[in-house]
Coordinates of C-alpha atoms and ligand atoms in Angstrom, one line a residue:
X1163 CA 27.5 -14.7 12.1
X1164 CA 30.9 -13.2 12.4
X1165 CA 30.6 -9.3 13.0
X1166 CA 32.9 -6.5 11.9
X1167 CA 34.2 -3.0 13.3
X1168 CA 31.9 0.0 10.8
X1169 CA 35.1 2.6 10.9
X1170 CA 35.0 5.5 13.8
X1171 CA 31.3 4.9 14.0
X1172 CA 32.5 1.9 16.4
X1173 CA 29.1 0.0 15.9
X1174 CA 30.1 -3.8 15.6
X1175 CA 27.4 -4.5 13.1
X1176 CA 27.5 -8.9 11.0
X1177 CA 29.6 -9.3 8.4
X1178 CA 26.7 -9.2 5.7
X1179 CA 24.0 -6.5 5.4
X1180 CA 20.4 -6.1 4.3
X1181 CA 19.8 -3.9 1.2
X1182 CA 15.9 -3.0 1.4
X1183 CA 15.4 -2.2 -2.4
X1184 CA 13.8 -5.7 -3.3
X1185 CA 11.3 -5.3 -0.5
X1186 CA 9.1 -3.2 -2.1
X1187 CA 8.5 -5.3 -4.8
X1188 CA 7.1 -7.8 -2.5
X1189 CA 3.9 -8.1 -0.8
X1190 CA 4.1 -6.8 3.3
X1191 CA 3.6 -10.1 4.2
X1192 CA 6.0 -11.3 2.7
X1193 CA 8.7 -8.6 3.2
X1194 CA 8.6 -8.6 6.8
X1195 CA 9.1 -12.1 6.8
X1196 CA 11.8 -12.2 4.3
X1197 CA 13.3 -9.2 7.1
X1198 CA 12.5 -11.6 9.7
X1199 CA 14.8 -14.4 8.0
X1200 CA 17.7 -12.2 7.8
X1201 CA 17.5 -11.3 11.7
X1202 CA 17.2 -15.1 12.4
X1203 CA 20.1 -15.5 10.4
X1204 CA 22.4 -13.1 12.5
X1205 CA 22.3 -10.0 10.0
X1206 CA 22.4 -7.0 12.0
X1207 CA 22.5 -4.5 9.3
X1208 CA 19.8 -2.9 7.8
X1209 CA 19.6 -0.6 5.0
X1210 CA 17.0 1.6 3.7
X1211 CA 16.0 4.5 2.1
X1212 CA 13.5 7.9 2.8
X1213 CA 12.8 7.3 -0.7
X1214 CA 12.4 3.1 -1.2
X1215 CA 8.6 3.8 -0.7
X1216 CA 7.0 0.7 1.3
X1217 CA 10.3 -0.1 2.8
X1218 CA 10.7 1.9 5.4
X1219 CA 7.6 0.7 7.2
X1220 CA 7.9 -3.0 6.8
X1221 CA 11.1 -2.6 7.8
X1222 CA 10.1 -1.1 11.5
X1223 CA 7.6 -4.2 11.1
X1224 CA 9.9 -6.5 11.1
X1225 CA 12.0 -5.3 13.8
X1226 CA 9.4 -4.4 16.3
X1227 CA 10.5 -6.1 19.5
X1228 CA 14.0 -6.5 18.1
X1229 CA 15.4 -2.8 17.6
X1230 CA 18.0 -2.7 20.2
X1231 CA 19.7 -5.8 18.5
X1232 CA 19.9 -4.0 14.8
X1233 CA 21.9 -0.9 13.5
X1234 CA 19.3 0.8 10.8
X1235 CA 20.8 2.9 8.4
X1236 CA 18.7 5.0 6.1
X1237 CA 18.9 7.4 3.9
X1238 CA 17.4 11.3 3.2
X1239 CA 18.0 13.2 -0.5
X1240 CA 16.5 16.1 0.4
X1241 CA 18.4 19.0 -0.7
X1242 CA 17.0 21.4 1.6
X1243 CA 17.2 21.6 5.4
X1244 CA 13.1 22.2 5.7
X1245 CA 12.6 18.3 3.5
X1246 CA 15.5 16.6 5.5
X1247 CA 13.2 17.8 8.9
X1248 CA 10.2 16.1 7.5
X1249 CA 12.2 13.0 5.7
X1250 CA 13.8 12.4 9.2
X1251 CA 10.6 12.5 11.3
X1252 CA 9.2 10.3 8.3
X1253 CA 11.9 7.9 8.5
X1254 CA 11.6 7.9 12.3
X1255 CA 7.6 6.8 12.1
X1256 CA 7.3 4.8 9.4
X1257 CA 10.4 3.0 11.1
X1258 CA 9.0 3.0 14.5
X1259 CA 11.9 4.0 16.2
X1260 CA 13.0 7.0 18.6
X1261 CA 16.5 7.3 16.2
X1262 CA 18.3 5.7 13.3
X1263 CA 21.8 4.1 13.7
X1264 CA 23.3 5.8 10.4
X1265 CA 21.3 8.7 8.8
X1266 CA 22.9 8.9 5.6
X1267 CA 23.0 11.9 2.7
X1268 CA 22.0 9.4 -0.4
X1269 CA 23.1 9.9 -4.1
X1270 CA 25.8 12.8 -3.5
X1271 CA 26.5 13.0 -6.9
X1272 CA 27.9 16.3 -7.7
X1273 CA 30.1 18.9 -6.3
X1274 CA 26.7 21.0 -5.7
X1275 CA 24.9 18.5 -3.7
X1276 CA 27.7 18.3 -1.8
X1277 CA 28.3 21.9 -0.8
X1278 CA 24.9 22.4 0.2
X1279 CA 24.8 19.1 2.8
X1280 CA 28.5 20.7 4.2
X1281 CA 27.5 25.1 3.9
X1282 CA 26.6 26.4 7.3
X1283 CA 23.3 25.7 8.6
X1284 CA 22.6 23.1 5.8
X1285 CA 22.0 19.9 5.6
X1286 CA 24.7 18.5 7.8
X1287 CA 24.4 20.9 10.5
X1288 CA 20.6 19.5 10.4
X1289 CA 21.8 16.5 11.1
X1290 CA 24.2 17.2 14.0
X1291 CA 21.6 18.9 15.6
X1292 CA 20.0 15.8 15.4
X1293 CA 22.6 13.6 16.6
X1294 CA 22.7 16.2 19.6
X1295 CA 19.1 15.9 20.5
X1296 CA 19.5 12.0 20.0
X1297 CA 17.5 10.8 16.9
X1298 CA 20.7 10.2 14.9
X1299 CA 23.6 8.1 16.1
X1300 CA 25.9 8.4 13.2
X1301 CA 25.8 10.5 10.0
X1302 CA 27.0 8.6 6.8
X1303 CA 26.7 9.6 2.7
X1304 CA 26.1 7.4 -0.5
X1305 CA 27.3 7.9 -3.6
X1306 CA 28.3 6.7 -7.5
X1307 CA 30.9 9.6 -8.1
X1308 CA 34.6 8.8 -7.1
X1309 CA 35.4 12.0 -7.0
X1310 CA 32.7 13.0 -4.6
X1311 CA 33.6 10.2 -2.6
X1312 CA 36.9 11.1 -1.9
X1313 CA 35.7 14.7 -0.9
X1314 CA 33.2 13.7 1.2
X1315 CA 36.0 11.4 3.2
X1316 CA 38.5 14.2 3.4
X1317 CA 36.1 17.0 5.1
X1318 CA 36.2 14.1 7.6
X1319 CA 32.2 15.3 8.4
X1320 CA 30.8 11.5 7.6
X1321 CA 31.3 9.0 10.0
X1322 CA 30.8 5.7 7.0
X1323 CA 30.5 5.7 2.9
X1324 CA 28.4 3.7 0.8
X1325 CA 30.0 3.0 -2.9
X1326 CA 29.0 0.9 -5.6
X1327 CA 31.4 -2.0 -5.2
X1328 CA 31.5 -6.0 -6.9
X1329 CA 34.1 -7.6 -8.9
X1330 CA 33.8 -5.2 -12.4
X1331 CA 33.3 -2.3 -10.7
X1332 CA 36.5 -2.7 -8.4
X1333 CA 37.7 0.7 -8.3
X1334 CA 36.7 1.3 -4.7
X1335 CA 39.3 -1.4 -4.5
X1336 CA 42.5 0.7 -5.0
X1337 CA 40.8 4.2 -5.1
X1338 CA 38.6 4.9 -2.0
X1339 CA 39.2 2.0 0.3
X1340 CA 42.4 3.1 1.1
X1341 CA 40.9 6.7 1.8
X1342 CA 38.2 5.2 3.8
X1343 CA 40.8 3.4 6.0
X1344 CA 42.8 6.5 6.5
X1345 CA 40.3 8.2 7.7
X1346 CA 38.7 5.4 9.8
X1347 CA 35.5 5.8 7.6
X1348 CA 33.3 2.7 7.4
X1349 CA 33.2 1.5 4.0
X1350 CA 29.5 -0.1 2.8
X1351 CA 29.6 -2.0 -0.7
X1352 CA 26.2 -1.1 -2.7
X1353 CA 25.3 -3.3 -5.7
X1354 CA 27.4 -5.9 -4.9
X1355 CA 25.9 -7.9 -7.4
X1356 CA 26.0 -5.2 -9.7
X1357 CA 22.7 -4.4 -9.4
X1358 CA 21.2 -8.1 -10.7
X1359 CA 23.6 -7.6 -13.5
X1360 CA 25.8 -10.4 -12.0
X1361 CA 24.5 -13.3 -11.3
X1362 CA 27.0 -15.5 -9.6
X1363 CA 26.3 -14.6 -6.1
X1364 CA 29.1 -17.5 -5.4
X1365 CA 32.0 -15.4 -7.1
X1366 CA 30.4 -11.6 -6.2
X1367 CA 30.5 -12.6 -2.4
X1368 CA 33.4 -14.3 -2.3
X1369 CA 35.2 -11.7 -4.1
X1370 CA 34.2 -9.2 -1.5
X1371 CA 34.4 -10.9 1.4
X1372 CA 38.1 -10.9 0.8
X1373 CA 38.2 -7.4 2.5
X1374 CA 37.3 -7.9 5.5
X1375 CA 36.2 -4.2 6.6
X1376 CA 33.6 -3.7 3.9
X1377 CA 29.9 -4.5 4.5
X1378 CA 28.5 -5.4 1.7
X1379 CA 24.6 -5.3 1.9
X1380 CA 23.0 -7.3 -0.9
X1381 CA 18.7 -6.1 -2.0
X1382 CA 17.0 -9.1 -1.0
X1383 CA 13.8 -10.3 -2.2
X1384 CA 13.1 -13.8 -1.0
X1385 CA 14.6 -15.9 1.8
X1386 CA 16.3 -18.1 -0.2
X1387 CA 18.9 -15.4 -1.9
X1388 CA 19.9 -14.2 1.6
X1389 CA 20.1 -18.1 2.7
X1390 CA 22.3 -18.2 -0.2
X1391 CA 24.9 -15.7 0.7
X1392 CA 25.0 -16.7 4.4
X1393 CA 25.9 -19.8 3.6
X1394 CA 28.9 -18.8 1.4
X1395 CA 30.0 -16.9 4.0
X1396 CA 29.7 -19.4 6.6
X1397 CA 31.2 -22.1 4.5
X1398 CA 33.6 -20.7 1.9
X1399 CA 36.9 -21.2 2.5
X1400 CA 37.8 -18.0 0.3
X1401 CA 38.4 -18.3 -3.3
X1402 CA 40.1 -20.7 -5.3
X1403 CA 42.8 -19.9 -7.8
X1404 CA 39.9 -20.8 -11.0
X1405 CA 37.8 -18.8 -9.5
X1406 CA 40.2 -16.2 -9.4
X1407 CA 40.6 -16.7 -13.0
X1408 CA 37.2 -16.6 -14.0
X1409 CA 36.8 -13.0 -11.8
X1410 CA 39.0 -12.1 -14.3
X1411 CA 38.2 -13.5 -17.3
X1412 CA 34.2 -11.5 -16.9
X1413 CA 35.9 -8.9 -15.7
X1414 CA 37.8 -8.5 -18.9
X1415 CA 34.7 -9.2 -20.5
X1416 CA 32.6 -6.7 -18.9
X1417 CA 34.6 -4.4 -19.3
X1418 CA 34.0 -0.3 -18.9
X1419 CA 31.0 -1.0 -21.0
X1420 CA 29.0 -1.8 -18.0
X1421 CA 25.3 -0.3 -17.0
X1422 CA 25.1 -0.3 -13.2
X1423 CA 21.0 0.8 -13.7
X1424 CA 21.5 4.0 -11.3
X1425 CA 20.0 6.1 -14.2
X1426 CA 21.6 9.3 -13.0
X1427 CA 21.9 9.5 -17.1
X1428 CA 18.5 10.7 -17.0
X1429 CA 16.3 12.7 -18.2
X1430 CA 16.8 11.7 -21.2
X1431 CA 15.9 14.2 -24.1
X1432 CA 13.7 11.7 -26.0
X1433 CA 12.4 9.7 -22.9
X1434 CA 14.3 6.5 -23.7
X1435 CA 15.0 4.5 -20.6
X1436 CA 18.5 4.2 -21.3
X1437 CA 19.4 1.7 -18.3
X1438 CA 16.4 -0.6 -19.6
X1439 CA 18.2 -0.8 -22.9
X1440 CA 21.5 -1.1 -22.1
X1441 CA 20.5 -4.3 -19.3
X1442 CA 18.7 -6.0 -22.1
X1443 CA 20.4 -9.3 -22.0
X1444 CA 19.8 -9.6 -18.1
X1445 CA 16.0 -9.1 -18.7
X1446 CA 16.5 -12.2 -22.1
X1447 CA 17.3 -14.4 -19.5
X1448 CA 14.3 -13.5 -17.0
X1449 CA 11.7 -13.1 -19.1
X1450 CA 9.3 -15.4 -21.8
X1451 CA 10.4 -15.0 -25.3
X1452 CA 6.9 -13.7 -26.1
X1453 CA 7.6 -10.9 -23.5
X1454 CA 10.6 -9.9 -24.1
X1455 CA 10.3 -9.0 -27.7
X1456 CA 6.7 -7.6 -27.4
X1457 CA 6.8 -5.7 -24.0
X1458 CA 8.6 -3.3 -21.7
X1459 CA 12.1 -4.3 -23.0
X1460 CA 10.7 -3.6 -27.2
X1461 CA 9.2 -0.5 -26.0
X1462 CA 12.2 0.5 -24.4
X1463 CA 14.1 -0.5 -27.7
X1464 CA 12.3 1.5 -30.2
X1465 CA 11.9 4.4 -28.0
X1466 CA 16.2 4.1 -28.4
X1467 CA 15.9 3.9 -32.1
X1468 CA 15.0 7.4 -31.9
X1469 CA 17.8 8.9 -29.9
X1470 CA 18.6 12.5 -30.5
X1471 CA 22.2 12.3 -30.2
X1472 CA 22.4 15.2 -27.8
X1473 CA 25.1 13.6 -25.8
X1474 CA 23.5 15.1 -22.6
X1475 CA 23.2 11.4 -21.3
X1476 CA 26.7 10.8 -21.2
X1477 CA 27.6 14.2 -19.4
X1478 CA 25.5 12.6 -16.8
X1479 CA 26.6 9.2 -16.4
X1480 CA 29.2 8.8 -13.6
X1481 CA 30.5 5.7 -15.1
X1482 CA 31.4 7.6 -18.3
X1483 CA 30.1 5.0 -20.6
X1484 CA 29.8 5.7 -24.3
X1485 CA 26.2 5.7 -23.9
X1486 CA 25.2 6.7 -27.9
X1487 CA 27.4 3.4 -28.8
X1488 CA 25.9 1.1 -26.5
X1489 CA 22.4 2.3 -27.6
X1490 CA 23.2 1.5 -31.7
X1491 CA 24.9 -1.9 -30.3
X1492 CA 22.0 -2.8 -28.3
X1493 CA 19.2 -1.7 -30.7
X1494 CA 21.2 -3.9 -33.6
X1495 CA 21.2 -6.8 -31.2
X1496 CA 17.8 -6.8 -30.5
X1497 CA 16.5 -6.7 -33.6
X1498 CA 19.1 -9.8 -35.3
X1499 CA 17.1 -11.5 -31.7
X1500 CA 13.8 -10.5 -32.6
X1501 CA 14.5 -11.6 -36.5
X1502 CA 15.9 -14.9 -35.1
X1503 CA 12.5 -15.5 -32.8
X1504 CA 10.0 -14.4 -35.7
X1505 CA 11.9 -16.8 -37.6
X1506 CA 11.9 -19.4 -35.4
X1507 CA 8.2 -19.1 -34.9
X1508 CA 7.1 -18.5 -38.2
X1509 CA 8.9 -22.3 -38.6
X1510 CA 6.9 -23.9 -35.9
Ligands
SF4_808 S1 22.0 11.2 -26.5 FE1 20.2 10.0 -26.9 S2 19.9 8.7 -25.1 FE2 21.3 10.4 -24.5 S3 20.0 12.0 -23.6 FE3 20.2 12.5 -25.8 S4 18.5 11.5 -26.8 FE4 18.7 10.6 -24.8
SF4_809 S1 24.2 4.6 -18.5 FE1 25.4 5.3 -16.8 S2 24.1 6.7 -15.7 FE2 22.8 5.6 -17.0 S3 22.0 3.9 -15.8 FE3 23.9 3.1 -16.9 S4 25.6 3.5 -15.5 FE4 23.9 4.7 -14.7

């Protein structure tokens, strides 16, 4: 697999990553192989999280016997200097190493998080000290918030960046790329499938592999998605003018009205699990009828019907969607759906 330069860290890490979200929803068994497949494959990247439960161990599973050959990145939201000691040494065992390639500050969100990873003696001089005594190689940060983004790369503190990044939410594109590159920053594309919400791995992949130094690092679940992407990388000769068009044409579509599921909106006042709503139509095409308008999803509906209108949702929501709207317009969807099935089965 063709590899690429990750910024002033200098590692020379494949083209495509490993996001190690999905894993947990799999058996071990079964997500150590699926980490396995990737490695056969030529991914050298790894992504994980202090805080992605399960995956952190069957990660250092899979790679037993093959560490030397993989950059692991993972990830620490501690907020204190006394957690980030115990999620490192965590991290460390339950990944079976002796240090992690990129130890990274996850979900800086807000101008407070950030001051207390950069204050002295916080959380970033925590984890020089630990690149000094060798169990960090690089230091990296995550985050949804362009403005935090930006201010992380300019203290010029963080060695890579890890933004959301597909074909409707492109702003990375024009807004922090460029920063990133100044700053010889590598730049890591989270949700590159918007977070399941797209499902045409051909156009997300092709989109992104059109900038050559961004990593993106897909969640995989089962072999076959991650066969699927190597093998429009290794056979795509780049996008074609239609499917230019039709980037476009859902992009338009999408719009700004788009839930990327991080659920930073929450907690919301009335318990509704705004990102459940608001994905609705992505779960309609996953689950049974029966399912989707008796279970989680018309649970998560009714609980909506209820909103407060407090608004303290949208104060949260880095994406600045109208929140309150989308809610009404979902809610109304469903239940012209739910009339259409009861309808439809009442007729059988
Ligand atoms: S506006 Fe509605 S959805 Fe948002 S936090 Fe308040 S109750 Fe929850
Ligand atoms: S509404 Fe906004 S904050 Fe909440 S999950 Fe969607 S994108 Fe994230």
């Amino acid at each position: 697999m063709d590899e690429m330069r990750l910024g002033r860290t200098g590692l020379m890490v494949s083209r495509l990553g490993f996001g190690g979200i999905p894993i947990q929803r799999d058996t071990e068994e079964e997500a150590i192989a699926v980490v396995k497949r990737c490695l056969d494959l030529g991914i050298t990247y790894i992504d994980t999280a202090n805080g992605y439960t399960t995956s952190e161990e069957r990660i250092g599973k899979a790679v037993s016997g093959r560490r030397s050959k993989v950059v692991i990145a993972t990830k620490t939201g501690a907020r204190t200097r006394e957690d980030a000691e115990k999620h490192l040494a965590l991290s460390l065992k339950r990944l079976q190493t002796e240090y992690i390639d990129i130890y990274q500050f996850h979900g800086v969100n807000n101008a407070k998080h950030l001051e207390a990873i950069l204050e002295p003696n916080g959380l970033l001089a925590f984890a020089e000290e630990a690149k000094n005594a060798g169990k960090v190689r690089h230091i990296g940060i995550t985050s949804h918030q362009m403005d935090i983004a930006k201010k992380a790369i300019a203290t010029d503190k963080f060695e890579t960046i890890m933004f959301p990044f597909n074909f409707v939410t492109d702003e990375a594109a024009t807004e922090l790329l460029p920063l990133a590159r100044q700053h010889d920053v590598g730049f890591i594309a989270m949700k590159p499938l918007a977070g399941g919400m797209l499902d045409n791995a051909n156009l997300c992949f092709k989109y992104l592999f059109q900038f050559p130094d961004v990593l993106p690092i897909p969640g995989i679940e089962k072999p076959q998605e991650i066969e699927e992407i190597v093998e429009i990388l290794e056979t795509s000769p780049g996008m074609t003018e239609a499917e230019s068009a039709e980037v476009a044409r859902m992009k338009q579509e999408l719009g700004h009205r788009f839930c990327h599921r991080c659920d930073y909106c929450q907690p919301c006042t009335m318990n509704i699990p705004i990102s459940t709503v608001m994905t609705s139509a992505s779960f309609a095409k996953r689950m049974p009828e029966e399912r989707f308008f008796t279970d989680m999803v018309a649970r998560a509906m009714a609980a909506a019907a209820n909103c407060a209108d407090c608004g303290e949702c949208e104060q949260r929501c880095p994406y600045h969607l109208p929140i309150r709207q989308m809610l009404d317009e979902q809610v109304e969807w469903f239940d012209a759906k739910r009339k259409e099935y009861l309808a439809k089965k009442g007729s059988l």
